[in-house]
Short mmCIF file of C-alpha atoms in Angstrom, two decimals:
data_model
loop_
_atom_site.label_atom_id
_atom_site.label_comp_id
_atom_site.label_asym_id
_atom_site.label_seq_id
_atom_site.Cartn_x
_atom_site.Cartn_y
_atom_site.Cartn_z
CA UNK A 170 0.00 0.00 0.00
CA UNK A 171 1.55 3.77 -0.86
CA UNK A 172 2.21 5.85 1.97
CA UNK A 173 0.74 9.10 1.62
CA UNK A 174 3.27 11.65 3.48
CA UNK A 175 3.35 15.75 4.27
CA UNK A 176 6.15 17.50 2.92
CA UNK A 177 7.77 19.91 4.97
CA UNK A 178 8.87 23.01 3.38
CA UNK A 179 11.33 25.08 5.10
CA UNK A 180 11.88 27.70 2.54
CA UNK A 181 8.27 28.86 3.41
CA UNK A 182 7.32 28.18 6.59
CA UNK A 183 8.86 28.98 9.90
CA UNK A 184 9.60 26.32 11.99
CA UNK A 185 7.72 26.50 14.76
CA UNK A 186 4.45 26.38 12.74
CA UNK A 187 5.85 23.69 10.51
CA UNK A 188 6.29 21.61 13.85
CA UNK A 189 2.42 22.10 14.28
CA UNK A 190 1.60 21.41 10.58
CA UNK A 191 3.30 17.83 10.16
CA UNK A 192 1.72 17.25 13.75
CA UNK A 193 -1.99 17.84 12.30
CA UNK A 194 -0.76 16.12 9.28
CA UNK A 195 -0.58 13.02 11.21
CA UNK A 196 -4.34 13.33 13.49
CA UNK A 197 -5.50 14.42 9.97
CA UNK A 198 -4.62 10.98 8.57
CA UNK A 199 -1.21 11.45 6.94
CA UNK A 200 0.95 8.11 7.36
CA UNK A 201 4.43 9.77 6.86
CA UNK A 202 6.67 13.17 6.16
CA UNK A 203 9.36 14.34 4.51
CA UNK A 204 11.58 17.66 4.82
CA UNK A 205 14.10 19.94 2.70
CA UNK A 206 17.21 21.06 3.70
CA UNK A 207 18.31 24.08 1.76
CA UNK A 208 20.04 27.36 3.43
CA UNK A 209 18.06 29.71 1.29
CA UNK A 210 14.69 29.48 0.09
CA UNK A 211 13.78 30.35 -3.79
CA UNK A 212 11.98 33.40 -3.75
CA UNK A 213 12.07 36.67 -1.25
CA UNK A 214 8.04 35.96 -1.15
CA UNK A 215 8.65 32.44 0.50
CA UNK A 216 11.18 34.24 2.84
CA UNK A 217 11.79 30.93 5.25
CA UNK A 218 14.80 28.36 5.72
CA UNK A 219 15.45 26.76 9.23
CA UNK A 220 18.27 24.01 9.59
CA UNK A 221 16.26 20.86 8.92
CA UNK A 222 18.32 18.81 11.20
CA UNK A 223 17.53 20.69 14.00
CA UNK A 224 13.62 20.30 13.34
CA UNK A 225 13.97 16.91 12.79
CA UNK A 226 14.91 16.10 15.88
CA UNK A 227 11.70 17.74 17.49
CA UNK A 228 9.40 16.40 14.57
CA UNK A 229 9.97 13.12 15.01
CA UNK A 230 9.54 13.52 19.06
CA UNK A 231 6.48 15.09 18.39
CA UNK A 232 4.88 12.18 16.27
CA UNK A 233 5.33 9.07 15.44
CA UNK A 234 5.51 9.12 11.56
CA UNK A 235 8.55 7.91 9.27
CA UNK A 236 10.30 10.84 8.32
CA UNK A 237 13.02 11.41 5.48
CA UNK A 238 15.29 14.37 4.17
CA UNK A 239 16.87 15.25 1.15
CA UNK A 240 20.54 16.17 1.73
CA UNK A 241 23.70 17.11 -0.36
CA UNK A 242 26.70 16.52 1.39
CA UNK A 243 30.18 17.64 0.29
CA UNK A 244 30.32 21.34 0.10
CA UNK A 245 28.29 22.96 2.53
CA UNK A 246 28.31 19.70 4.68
CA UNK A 247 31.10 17.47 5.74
CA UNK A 248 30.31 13.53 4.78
CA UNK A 249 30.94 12.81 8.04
CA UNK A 250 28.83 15.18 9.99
CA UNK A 251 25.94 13.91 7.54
CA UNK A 252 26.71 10.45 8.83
CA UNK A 253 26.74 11.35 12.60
CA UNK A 254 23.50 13.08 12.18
CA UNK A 255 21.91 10.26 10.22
CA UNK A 256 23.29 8.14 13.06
CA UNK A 257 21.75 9.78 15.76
CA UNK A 258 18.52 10.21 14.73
CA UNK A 259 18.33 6.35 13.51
CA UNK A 260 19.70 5.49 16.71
CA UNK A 261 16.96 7.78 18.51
CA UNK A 262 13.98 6.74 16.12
CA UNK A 263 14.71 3.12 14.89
CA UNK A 264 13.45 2.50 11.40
CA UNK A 265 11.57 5.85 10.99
CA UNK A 266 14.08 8.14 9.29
CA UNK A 267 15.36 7.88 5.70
CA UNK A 268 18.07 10.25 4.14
CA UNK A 269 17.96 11.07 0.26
CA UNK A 270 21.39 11.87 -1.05
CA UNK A 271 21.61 14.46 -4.14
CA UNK A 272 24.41 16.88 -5.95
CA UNK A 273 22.31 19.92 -4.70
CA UNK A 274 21.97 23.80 -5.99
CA UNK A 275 24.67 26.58 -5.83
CA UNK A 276 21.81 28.87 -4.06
CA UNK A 277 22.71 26.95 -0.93
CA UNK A 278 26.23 25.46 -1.47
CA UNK A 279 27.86 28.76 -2.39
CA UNK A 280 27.99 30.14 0.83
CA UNK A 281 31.47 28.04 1.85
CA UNK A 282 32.72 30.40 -0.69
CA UNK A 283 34.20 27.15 -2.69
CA UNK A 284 33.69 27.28 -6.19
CA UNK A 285 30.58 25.55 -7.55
CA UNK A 286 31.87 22.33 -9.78
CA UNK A 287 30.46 20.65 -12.63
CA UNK A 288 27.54 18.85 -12.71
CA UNK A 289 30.08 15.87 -13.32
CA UNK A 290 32.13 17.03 -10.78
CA UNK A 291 29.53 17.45 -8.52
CA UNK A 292 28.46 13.76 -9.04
CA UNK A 293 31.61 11.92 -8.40
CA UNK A 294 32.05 14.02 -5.06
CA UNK A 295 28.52 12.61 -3.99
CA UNK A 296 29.15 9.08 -4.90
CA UNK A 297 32.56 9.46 -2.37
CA UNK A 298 30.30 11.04 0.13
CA UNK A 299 27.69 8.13 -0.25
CA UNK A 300 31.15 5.70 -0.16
CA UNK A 301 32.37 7.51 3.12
CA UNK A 302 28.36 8.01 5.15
CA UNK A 303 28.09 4.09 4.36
CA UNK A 304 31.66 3.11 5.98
CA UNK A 305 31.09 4.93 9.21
CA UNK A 306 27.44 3.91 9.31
CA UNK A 307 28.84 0.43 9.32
CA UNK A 308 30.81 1.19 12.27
CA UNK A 309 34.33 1.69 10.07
CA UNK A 310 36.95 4.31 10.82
CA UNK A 311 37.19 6.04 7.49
CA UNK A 312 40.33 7.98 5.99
CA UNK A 313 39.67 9.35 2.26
CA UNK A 314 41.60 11.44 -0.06
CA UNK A 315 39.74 12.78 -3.04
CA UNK A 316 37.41 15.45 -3.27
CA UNK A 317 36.18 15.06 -0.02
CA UNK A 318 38.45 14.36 2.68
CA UNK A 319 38.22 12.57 5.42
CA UNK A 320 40.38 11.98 8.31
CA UNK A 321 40.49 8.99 10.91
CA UNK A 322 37.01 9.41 11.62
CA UNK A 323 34.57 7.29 13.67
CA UNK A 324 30.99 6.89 15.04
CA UNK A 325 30.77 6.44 18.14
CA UNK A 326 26.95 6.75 18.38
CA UNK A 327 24.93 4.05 15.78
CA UNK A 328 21.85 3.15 15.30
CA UNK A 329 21.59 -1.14 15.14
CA UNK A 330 20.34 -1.07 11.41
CA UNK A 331 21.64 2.06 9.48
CA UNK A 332 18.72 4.55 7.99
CA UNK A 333 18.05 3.84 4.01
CA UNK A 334 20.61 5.95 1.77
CA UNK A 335 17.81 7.12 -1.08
CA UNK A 336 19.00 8.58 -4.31
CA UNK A 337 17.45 11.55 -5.45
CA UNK A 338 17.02 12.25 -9.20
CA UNK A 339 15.08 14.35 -11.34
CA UNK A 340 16.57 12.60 -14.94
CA UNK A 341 16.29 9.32 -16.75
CA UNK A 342 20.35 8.88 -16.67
CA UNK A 343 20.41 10.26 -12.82
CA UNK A 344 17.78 7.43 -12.11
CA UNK A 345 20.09 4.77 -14.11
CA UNK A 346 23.19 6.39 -12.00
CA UNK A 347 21.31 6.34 -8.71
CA UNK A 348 20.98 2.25 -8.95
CA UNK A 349 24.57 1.82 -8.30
CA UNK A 350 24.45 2.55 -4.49
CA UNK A 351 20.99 3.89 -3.73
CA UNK A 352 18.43 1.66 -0.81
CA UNK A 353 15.56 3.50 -3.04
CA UNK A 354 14.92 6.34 -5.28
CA UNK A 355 12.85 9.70 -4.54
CA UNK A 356 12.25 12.50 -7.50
CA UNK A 357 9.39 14.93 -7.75
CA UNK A 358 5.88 15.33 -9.90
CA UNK A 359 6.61 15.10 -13.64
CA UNK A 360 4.48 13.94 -16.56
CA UNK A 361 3.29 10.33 -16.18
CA UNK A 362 5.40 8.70 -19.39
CA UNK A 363 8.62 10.72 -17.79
CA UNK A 364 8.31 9.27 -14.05
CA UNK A 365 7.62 5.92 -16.03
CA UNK A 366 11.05 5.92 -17.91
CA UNK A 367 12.79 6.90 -14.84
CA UNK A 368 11.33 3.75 -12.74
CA UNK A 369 12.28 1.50 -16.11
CA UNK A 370 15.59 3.08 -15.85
CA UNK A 371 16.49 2.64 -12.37
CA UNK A 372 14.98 -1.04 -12.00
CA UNK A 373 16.38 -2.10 -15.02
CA UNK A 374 19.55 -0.81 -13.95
CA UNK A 375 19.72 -3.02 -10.72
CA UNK A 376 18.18 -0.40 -8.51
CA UNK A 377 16.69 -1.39 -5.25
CA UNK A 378 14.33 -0.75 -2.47
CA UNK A 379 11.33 1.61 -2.47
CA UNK A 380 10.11 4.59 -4.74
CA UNK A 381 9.40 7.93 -3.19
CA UNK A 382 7.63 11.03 -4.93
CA UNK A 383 7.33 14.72 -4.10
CA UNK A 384 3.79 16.27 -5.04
CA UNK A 385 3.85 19.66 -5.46
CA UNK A 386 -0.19 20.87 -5.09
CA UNK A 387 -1.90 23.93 -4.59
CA UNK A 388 -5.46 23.58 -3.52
CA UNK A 389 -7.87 26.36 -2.33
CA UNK A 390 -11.58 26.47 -1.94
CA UNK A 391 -11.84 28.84 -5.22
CA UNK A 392 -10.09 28.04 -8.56
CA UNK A 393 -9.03 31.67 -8.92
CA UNK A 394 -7.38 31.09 -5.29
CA UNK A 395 -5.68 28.15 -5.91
CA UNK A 396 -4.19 29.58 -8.94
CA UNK A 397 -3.07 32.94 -7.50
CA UNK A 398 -1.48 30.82 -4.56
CA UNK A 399 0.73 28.69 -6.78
CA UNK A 400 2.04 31.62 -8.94
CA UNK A 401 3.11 33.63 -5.73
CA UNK A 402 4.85 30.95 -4.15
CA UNK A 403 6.33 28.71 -6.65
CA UNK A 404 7.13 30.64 -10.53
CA UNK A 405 10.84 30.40 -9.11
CA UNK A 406 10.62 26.93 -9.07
CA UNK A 407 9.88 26.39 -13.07
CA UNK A 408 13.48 25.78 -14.47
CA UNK A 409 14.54 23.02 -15.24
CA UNK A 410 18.52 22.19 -14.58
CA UNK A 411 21.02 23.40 -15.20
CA UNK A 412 19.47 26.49 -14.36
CA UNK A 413 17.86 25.74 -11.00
CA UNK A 414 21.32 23.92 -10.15
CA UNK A 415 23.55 27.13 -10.90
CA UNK A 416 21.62 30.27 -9.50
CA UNK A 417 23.11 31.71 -6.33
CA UNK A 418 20.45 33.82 -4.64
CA UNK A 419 16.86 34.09 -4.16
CA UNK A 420 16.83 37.71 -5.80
CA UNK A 421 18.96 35.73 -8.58
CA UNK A 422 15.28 33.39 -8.91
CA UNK A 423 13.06 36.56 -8.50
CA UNK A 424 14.36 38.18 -11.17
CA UNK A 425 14.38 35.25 -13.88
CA UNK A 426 10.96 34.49 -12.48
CA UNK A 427 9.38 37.98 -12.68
CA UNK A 428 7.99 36.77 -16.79
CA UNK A 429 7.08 33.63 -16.17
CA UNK A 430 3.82 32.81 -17.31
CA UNK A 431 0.72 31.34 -15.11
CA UNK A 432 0.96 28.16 -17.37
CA UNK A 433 4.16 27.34 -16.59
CA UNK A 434 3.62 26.98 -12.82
CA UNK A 435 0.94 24.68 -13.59
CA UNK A 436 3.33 22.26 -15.54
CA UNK A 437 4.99 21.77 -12.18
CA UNK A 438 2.32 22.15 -9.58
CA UNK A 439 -0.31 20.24 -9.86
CA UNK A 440 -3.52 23.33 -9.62
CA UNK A 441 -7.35 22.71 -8.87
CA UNK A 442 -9.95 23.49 -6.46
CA UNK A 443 -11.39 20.53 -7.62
CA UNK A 444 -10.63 17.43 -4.70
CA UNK A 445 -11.28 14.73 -7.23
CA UNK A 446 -9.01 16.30 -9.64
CA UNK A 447 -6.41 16.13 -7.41
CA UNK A 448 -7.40 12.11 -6.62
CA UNK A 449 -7.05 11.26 -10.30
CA UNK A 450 -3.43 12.56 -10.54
CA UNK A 451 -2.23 11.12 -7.51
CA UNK A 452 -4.04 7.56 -8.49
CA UNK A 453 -1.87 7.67 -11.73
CA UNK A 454 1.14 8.33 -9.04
CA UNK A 455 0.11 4.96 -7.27
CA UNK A 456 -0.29 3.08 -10.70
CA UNK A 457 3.18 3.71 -11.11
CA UNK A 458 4.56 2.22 -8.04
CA UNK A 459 4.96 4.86 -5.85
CA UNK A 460 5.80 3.53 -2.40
CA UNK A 461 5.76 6.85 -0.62
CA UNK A 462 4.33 10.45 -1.86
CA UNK A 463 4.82 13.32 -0.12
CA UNK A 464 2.41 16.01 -1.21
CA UNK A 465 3.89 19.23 -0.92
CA UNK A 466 0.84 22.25 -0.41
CA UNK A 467 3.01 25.18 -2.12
CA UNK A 468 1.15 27.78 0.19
CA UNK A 469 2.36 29.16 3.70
CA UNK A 470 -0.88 28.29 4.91
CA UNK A 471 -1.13 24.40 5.38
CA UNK A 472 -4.34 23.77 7.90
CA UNK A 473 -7.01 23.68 5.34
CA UNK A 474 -4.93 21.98 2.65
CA UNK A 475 -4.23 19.27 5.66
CA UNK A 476 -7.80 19.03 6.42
CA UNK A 477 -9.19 18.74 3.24
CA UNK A 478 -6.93 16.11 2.02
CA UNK A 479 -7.00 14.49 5.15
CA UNK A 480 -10.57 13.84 5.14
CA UNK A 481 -11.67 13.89 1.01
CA UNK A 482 -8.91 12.69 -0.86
CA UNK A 483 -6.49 10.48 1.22
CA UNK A 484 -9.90 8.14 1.71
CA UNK A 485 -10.44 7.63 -1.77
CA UNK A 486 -6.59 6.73 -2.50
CA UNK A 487 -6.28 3.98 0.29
CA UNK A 488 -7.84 0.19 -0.27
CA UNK A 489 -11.14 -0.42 1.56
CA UNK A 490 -12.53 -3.73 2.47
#
């Protein structure tokens, strides 16, 4: 059966109130969540971005959900710190938290002041930082030259049975990649055939353990609303890479975004005020596979976006009898 989560969004929320979101999410009927982890948000209008690691600690105290996080490690973060942190929190919360590993975006990596590499570049340094979180996960002391580096180091703290290492993707040959060393795969809404070749990409490929989608929605009681909602909050999330991967700041996004046409945010955020609309495109979701899907309310507000799906479309997605 698919797990229907709540994505967290730090970029737009604060995280005080996105503590008491994901804990309605749950009495509202949500079996699961999921978090970013970004430094700066996309857009001066979403104007959020606490340290995920921090909330997750308190978030999964406060309920008793499976939570994940999508992480880059190797510029901004240290392998090694990303391991201890997975370790603690799968030693606190056995078999509840998850960690998706991905390249990332300059708009959060560029504050070390390190030059952003190659997309290329950028992949090899991940696949050593998967190389060196798995070693001391295992209980290994690690030493690594190469473009991370890594010193004697340890954990001394370890959960029994280390957290799932997803891979996150948004391509066909990222998916393919991803099957090398991934315990699953996560990647976000996309037409149907698309999310199809990626799954036949990273199967065929060898690639293991379960499938995760992010759902960006925007529902409101009126169309007009609903609309209106998604083109504040999310026209600086249209572009597709490289140009989402290599922008810097969020008044870098604003001002690309300023033109950007209402259509365009609905090819990437799935828009209606209509309930059953929004049933039929996560049932094609669920046809797919889909273990997990985290739907991802692209408004600050979440309460009524919790509520209604809690009660009129997560029903109609889940087996009966």
């Amino acid at each position: 059966m698919t797990l229907f989560g709540f994505h967290a969004s730090h970029e737009q929320i604060g995280p005080r109130a996105l503590l008491e979101a994901v804990k309605h999410a749950e009495r509202a009927g949500f079996d699961a969540a999921m978090c970013s982890d970004h430094f700066s948000p996309w857009s001066a209008r979403q104007g959020e971005s606490g340290f995920a690691w921090s909330w997750l600690g308190s978030a999964l105290q406060a309920t008793g959900m499976p939570f994940g996080v999508v992480n880059a490690p190797g510029q901004r973060y240290h392998p090694a710190i990303i391991a201890q942190a997975i370790g603690t929190l799968g030693a606190m919360y056995p078999g509840r938290f998850w960690a998706a590993l991905g390249t990332g975006e300059a708009s959060n990596e560029h504050i070390t002041g390190d030059p952003w590499p190659r997309k290329d570049v950028r992949a090899a340094r991940l696949r050593e930082c998967v190389d060196v979180i798995r070693a001391l996960l295992a209980g290994e002391e690690v030493s690594h030259d190469g473009l991370v580096r890594v010193d004697r180091a340890r954990l001394w703290t370890r959960p029994e049975e280390p957290p799932a290492l997803v891979g996150a993707a948004v391509s066909v040959a990222t998916a393919r990649w991803c099957a090398e060393w991934a315990d699953g795969l996560i990647t976000v809404n996309a037409p149907v055939a698309h999310l199809r070749e990626m799954i036949d990409a990273y199967r065929d490929a060898g690639g293991r353990g379960p499938l995760h989608l992010q759902v960006h929605v925007s529902w409101a009681p009126e169309q007009a609303q609903a609309e209106a909602l998604a083109y504040d909050q999310w026209r600086s999330n249209v572009f597709a890479p490289p140009v989402c991967w290599d922008l810097e700041t969020a008044e870098h996004f604003d001002v690309v975004s300023a033109d950007v046409p209402a259509q365009r945010v609905a090819e990437v955020v799935n828009v209606s005020a209509d309930l059953g609309r929004h049933v039929g495109w996560l049932e094609e979701y669920v046809e797919l596979g889909f273990d997990q899907i985290a739907l991802h309310h692209v408004g600050k507000e979440q309460r009524g976006f919790i509520d209604a799906f809690g009660a009129e479309v997560l029903p109609k997605l889940r087996p009966t009898g």
